[in-house]
Amino acid sequence: MTILGIDIGGSGVKGAPVDTVRGELTAERYRVPTPQPSDVTSVVEAVAEVAGQFGDYERVGVTFPGVVVDGVTRTAANVDRSWLEAPAARLFSERLGRPVSVLNDADAAGVAEVAFGAGRDERGLVMMLTFGTGIGSALFLDGTLIPNTELGHLELDGKDAELRASDRAREQEDLSWEKWAGRVQDYLRHVEMLLSPRLFIVGGGVSKKADKWLPLLEIRTPIVPATLLNNAGIIGAAVTAEQADGHPGAVQVEADRPGVVGAAAGRSGN
Ligand code: BGC
């Protein structure tokens, strides 16, 4: 069964077919720029354009940079406000004519890192944090995702943490690595005080330059860069889509009525 993973990011919508057993892309990924404004209709079309590059496929996982509950997008911190309460899984599924699961972008990246990357074989509480346009978080207990933690919005120095410590803040304020690492350190100390994870995994584009800032951090918790880098979201989305059979976040196209879409039965998952 071919499963596509598609990652909606601040600057690009990227996708590829994924081998969900090995955690690898089976074809080169295809990318289109994220539409601006990033409203629902335009982004659904961008996702369809990416999916259209890959011939036949049976199921799709899509990441979204906000809270996603039962396939509905609940927040839109860094995308167009039309995503607030949008029935995303249904909209993608109707457009693509296949079952689609939608989950938070950091959760997807974490799923991939925990299954195949830096968090493999780790027990206990593991936290993935992505530093990009915002700060994304994904929390795992013994490998099981606790979705939609949104710890990037903790308060830091009286502000939303992602406004102070995201990679965008570093770029916009032209911060030195030392200065930015100081803010990241304050943030991580706050998170470790609240949750005492066993391991932090850091992802997002800036994790490729981990040698410039990870050694500057003085925190108690072991911290490692993500290993799947750009592809973590795509892989995690596809793995989730594969597992979503029967979960409400995955919208099924009814087999006897092609093109007619209804929410699948089931309880958990998103
Ligand atoms: C959003 C999160 C998302 C993160 C990274 C935050 O602003 O609230 O849902 O995971 O950005 O994209």
Short mmCIF file of C-alpha atoms and ligand atoms in Angstrom, two decimals:
data_model
loop_
_atom_site.label_atom_id
_atom_site.label_comp_id
_atom_site.label_asym_id
_atom_site.label_seq_id
_atom_site.Cartn_x
_atom_site.Cartn_y
_atom_site.Cartn_z
CA MET A 1 0.00 0.00 0.00
CA THR A 2 1.43 3.38 -0.97
CA ILE A 3 1.10 6.08 1.66
CA LEU A 4 1.95 9.71 1.08
CA GLY A 5 3.19 12.07 3.76
CA ILE A 6 2.67 15.80 3.18
CA ASP A 7 4.12 18.47 5.46
CA ILE A 8 2.54 21.95 5.50
CA GLY A 9 5.20 24.39 6.65
CA GLY A 10 5.52 28.15 6.86
CA SER A 11 7.37 28.41 3.55
CA GLY A 12 6.76 25.14 1.73
CA VAL A 13 4.30 22.28 1.29
CA LYS A 14 6.42 19.15 0.84
CA GLY A 15 5.46 15.55 0.23
CA ALA A 16 6.62 12.11 -0.82
CA PRO A 17 5.59 8.47 -0.68
CA VAL A 18 6.94 6.80 2.45
CA ASP A 19 8.07 3.31 3.35
CA THR A 20 6.46 3.25 6.79
CA VAL A 21 8.33 0.12 7.89
CA ARG A 22 11.79 1.55 7.28
CA GLY A 23 10.87 5.19 7.84
CA GLU A 24 12.24 6.32 4.48
CA LEU A 25 10.98 8.22 1.47
CA THR A 26 10.59 5.99 -1.59
CA ALA A 27 10.79 8.84 -4.08
CA GLU A 28 12.31 12.28 -4.09
CA ARG A 29 10.09 14.75 -2.29
CA TYR A 30 8.17 17.39 -4.19
CA ARG A 31 7.76 20.92 -2.84
CA VAL A 32 5.60 23.91 -3.71
CA PRO A 33 5.74 27.26 -1.90
CA THR A 34 3.13 27.67 0.84
CA PRO A 35 0.44 29.96 -0.65
CA GLN A 36 0.28 33.49 0.79
CA PRO A 37 -2.20 34.10 2.29
CA SER A 38 -2.22 30.53 3.53
CA ASP A 39 -6.01 30.22 3.51
CA VAL A 40 -7.79 26.88 3.54
CA THR A 41 -8.74 26.77 -0.15
CA SER A 42 -5.26 27.69 -1.41
CA VAL A 43 -3.47 25.26 0.89
CA VAL A 44 -5.82 22.40 -0.01
CA GLU A 45 -4.94 23.07 -3.67
CA ALA A 46 -1.21 23.14 -2.85
CA VAL A 47 -1.52 19.78 -1.07
CA ALA A 48 -3.40 18.38 -4.10
CA GLU A 49 -0.64 19.62 -6.39
CA VAL A 50 1.99 17.85 -4.31
CA ALA A 51 -0.05 14.64 -4.07
CA GLY A 52 -0.66 14.77 -7.84
CA GLN A 53 3.05 14.19 -8.49
CA PHE A 54 3.03 10.68 -7.12
CA GLY A 55 0.74 8.50 -9.23
CA ASP A 56 -1.49 6.18 -7.31
CA TYR A 57 -1.62 6.08 -3.54
CA GLU A 58 -4.12 4.76 -1.05
CA ARG A 59 -3.89 6.93 2.00
CA VAL A 60 -2.38 10.28 2.96
CA GLY A 61 -1.06 11.85 6.17
CA VAL A 62 -0.88 15.64 6.34
CA THR A 63 0.82 17.79 8.97
CA PHE A 64 -0.57 21.13 10.09
CA PRO A 65 1.18 23.86 12.14
CA GLY A 66 -1.53 24.11 14.81
CA VAL A 67 -3.79 22.08 17.09
CA VAL A 68 -5.64 19.28 15.30
CA VAL A 69 -8.39 17.34 17.08
CA ASP A 70 -10.31 14.63 15.24
CA GLY A 71 -9.21 16.05 11.91
CA VAL A 72 -10.39 19.58 12.74
CA THR A 73 -7.81 22.39 12.95
CA ARG A 74 -8.37 24.39 16.11
CA THR A 75 -5.63 27.04 16.14
CA ALA A 76 -3.78 29.03 13.50
CA ALA A 77 -0.86 30.87 15.14
CA ASN A 78 1.26 31.10 11.98
CA VAL A 79 -1.27 30.43 9.19
CA ASP A 80 -4.37 32.15 7.87
CA ARG A 81 -7.24 32.42 10.32
CA SER A 82 -9.60 30.56 7.97
CA TRP A 83 -8.06 27.40 9.49
CA LEU A 84 -9.78 28.02 12.83
CA GLU A 85 -12.25 25.14 13.23
CA ALA A 86 -11.74 23.98 9.63
CA PRO A 87 -12.71 20.33 8.96
CA ALA A 88 -9.26 19.75 7.49
CA ALA A 89 -9.26 15.96 7.22
CA ARG A 90 -12.61 16.04 5.43
CA LEU A 91 -11.55 18.81 3.06
CA PHE A 92 -8.28 17.09 2.09
CA SER A 93 -10.04 13.76 1.77
CA GLU A 94 -12.75 15.16 -0.51
CA ARG A 95 -10.16 16.86 -2.70
CA LEU A 96 -7.85 13.84 -2.94
CA GLY A 97 -10.55 11.14 -2.99
CA ARG A 98 -8.62 9.11 -0.40
CA PRO A 99 -8.66 8.77 3.39
CA VAL A 100 -6.55 11.54 4.92
CA SER A 101 -5.27 11.90 8.48
CA VAL A 102 -4.20 15.29 9.76
CA LEU A 103 -1.98 15.91 12.76
CA ASN A 104 0.10 18.67 14.31
CA ASP A 105 3.47 19.22 12.58
CA ALA A 106 5.62 18.79 15.68
CA ASP A 107 3.65 15.70 16.67
CA ALA A 108 4.33 14.23 13.21
CA ALA A 109 8.05 15.03 13.39
CA GLY A 110 8.17 13.49 16.86
CA VAL A 111 6.38 10.32 15.70
CA ALA A 112 9.10 9.85 13.08
CA GLU A 113 12.00 10.62 15.44
CA VAL A 114 10.65 8.30 18.12
CA ALA A 115 10.05 5.47 15.63
CA PHE A 116 13.17 5.80 13.47
CA GLY A 117 15.42 8.63 14.63
CA ALA A 118 16.90 10.24 17.70
CA GLY A 119 14.21 8.92 20.08
CA ARG A 120 14.33 5.31 18.96
CA ASP A 121 14.23 2.80 21.82
CA GLU A 122 13.86 5.57 24.42
CA ARG A 123 11.48 4.84 27.27
CA GLY A 124 9.86 7.25 29.71
CA LEU A 125 9.00 10.83 28.85
CA VAL A 126 10.61 12.14 25.67
CA MET A 127 9.99 15.60 24.32
CA MET A 128 10.55 16.75 20.77
CA LEU A 129 10.77 20.52 20.26
CA THR A 130 10.92 22.13 16.83
CA PHE A 131 12.43 25.58 16.46
CA GLY A 132 11.26 27.29 13.28
CA THR A 133 8.64 29.92 12.55
CA GLY A 134 7.12 28.93 15.89
CA ILE A 135 8.11 26.45 18.57
CA GLY A 136 6.37 23.09 18.22
CA SER A 137 6.26 20.40 20.90
CA ALA A 138 5.53 16.70 20.90
CA LEU A 139 5.42 14.63 24.09
CA PHE A 140 5.86 10.85 24.22
CA LEU A 141 5.48 8.43 27.07
CA ASP A 142 7.13 5.08 26.35
CA GLY A 143 6.86 5.85 22.65
CA THR A 144 3.17 6.82 22.73
CA LEU A 145 2.29 10.33 21.59
CA ILE A 146 0.34 12.66 23.86
CA PRO A 147 -0.88 14.99 21.09
CA ASN A 148 -1.30 18.77 20.86
CA THR A 149 0.84 19.80 23.83
CA GLU A 150 1.55 23.31 22.38
CA LEU A 151 4.39 24.04 24.80
CA GLY A 152 5.79 26.61 22.40
CA HIS A 153 3.20 28.98 23.83
CA LEU A 154 4.41 28.83 27.42
CA GLU A 155 5.15 32.27 28.79
CA LEU A 156 8.80 33.32 28.74
CA ASP A 157 9.86 36.74 30.08
CA GLY A 158 6.24 37.84 29.98
CA LYS A 159 5.78 36.87 26.34
CA ASP A 160 4.68 33.89 24.31
CA ALA A 161 7.86 31.74 24.31
CA GLU A 162 7.88 31.28 20.55
CA LEU A 163 8.05 35.04 20.05
CA ARG A 164 11.31 35.06 22.07
CA ALA A 165 12.99 31.75 21.34
CA SER A 166 11.89 30.48 17.92
CA ASP A 167 14.34 30.47 15.05
CA ARG A 168 12.28 33.23 13.47
CA ALA A 169 12.91 35.42 16.55
CA ARG A 170 16.65 34.72 16.18
CA GLU A 171 16.56 35.80 12.54
CA GLN A 172 14.24 38.76 12.92
CA GLU A 173 16.14 40.21 15.85
CA ASP A 174 19.48 39.24 14.32
CA LEU A 175 20.49 37.57 17.59
CA SER A 176 23.95 36.06 18.09
CA TRP A 177 24.00 32.30 18.76
CA GLU A 178 24.97 33.07 22.37
CA LYS A 179 22.08 35.43 22.91
CA TRP A 180 19.53 33.17 21.29
CA ALA A 181 20.88 30.08 23.11
CA GLY A 182 20.37 32.01 26.36
CA ARG A 183 16.69 32.39 25.57
CA VAL A 184 16.38 28.76 24.47
CA GLN A 185 18.08 27.73 27.72
CA ASP A 186 15.57 29.71 29.82
CA TYR A 187 12.78 28.11 27.86
CA LEU A 188 14.12 24.56 28.20
CA ARG A 189 14.74 25.02 31.93
CA HIS A 190 11.10 26.03 32.30
CA VAL A 191 9.92 22.99 30.38
CA GLU A 192 12.15 20.64 32.36
CA MET A 193 10.94 22.15 35.63
CA LEU A 194 7.36 21.38 34.57
CA LEU A 195 7.79 17.94 33.04
CA SER A 196 11.23 16.42 33.83
CA PRO A 197 11.58 14.64 30.50
CA ARG A 198 14.37 12.10 30.03
CA LEU A 199 15.38 13.46 26.68
CA PHE A 200 14.87 16.53 24.52
CA ILE A 201 15.05 16.07 20.76
CA VAL A 202 15.40 19.34 18.88
CA GLY A 203 14.20 19.69 15.30
CA GLY A 204 13.37 22.39 12.79
CA GLY A 205 15.77 23.92 10.30
CA VAL A 206 18.03 25.30 13.03
CA SER A 207 18.78 21.77 14.28
CA LYS A 208 21.02 21.41 11.22
CA LYS A 209 23.27 24.00 12.87
CA ALA A 210 23.09 22.30 16.27
CA ASP A 211 26.87 22.53 16.75
CA LYS A 212 26.52 26.32 16.98
CA TRP A 213 24.09 26.38 19.89
CA LEU A 214 23.51 23.00 21.59
CA PRO A 215 26.95 23.09 23.29
CA LEU A 216 26.06 26.50 24.78
CA LEU A 217 23.07 25.16 26.71
CA GLU A 218 23.37 24.36 30.40
CA ILE A 219 20.38 22.24 31.30
CA ARG A 220 19.91 19.00 33.22
CA THR A 221 18.14 16.99 30.56
CA PRO A 222 20.11 15.25 27.80
CA ILE A 223 19.44 17.02 24.50
CA VAL A 224 20.11 15.72 20.98
CA PRO A 225 19.40 17.00 17.47
CA ALA A 226 16.75 15.29 15.35
CA THR A 227 18.23 12.90 12.82
CA LEU A 228 15.56 12.78 10.11
CA LEU A 229 15.69 16.56 9.64
CA ASN A 230 13.63 17.79 6.70
CA ASN A 231 11.77 14.55 6.25
CA ALA A 232 10.56 13.90 9.79
CA GLY A 233 7.14 15.54 9.25
CA ILE A 234 6.52 13.67 5.99
CA ILE A 235 7.49 10.33 7.52
CA GLY A 236 5.53 10.87 10.74
CA ALA A 237 2.43 11.93 8.81
CA ALA A 238 2.56 8.80 6.67
CA VAL A 239 3.10 6.53 9.68
CA THR A 240 0.11 8.14 11.39
CA ALA A 241 -2.04 7.75 8.27
CA GLU A 242 -1.21 4.07 8.17
CA GLN A 243 -2.18 3.61 11.79
CA ALA A 244 -5.29 5.79 11.52
CA ASP A 245 -7.53 3.21 9.92
CA GLY A 246 -10.80 3.51 11.83
CA HIS A 247 -9.83 6.61 13.81
CA PRO A 248 -11.99 9.72 13.51
CA GLY A 249 -9.09 11.89 12.36
CA ALA A 250 -8.95 9.80 9.23
CA VAL A 251 -11.85 10.47 6.93
CA GLN A 252 -12.88 7.48 4.88
CA VAL A 253 -14.15 7.61 1.34
CA GLU A 254 -17.05 5.17 1.36
CA ALA A 255 -16.12 2.31 -0.95
CA ASP A 256 -19.62 1.76 -2.35
CA ARG A 257 -20.20 5.46 -3.05
CA PRO A 258 -17.03 6.79 -4.61
CA GLY A 259 -16.48 10.44 -3.86
CA VAL A 260 -18.88 10.44 -0.90
CA VAL A 261 -17.05 11.19 2.27
CA GLY A 262 -18.03 10.40 5.84
CA ALA A 263 -16.21 10.45 9.16
CA ALA A 264 -14.85 7.06 10.14
CA ALA A 265 -15.96 5.42 13.35
CA GLY A 266 -13.55 5.07 16.24
CA ARG A 267 -12.46 6.83 19.35
CA SER A 268 -8.97 8.19 19.76
CA GLY A 269 -6.32 9.70 17.52
CA ASN A 270 -6.28 12.85 15.48
C1 BGC B 1 1.78 26.20 16.77
C2 BGC B 1 2.05 24.72 16.93
C3 BGC B 1 3.08 24.28 15.91
C4 BGC B 1 4.32 25.14 16.00
C5 BGC B 1 5.34 24.78 14.95
C6 BGC B 1 3.08 26.96 16.87
O1 BGC B 1 2.83 28.32 16.69
O2 BGC B 1 0.89 26.66 17.77
O3 BGC B 1 0.87 23.99 16.77
O4 BGC B 1 3.40 22.94 16.14
O5 BGC B 1 3.99 26.51 15.87
O6 BGC B 1 4.85 24.96 13.67
#
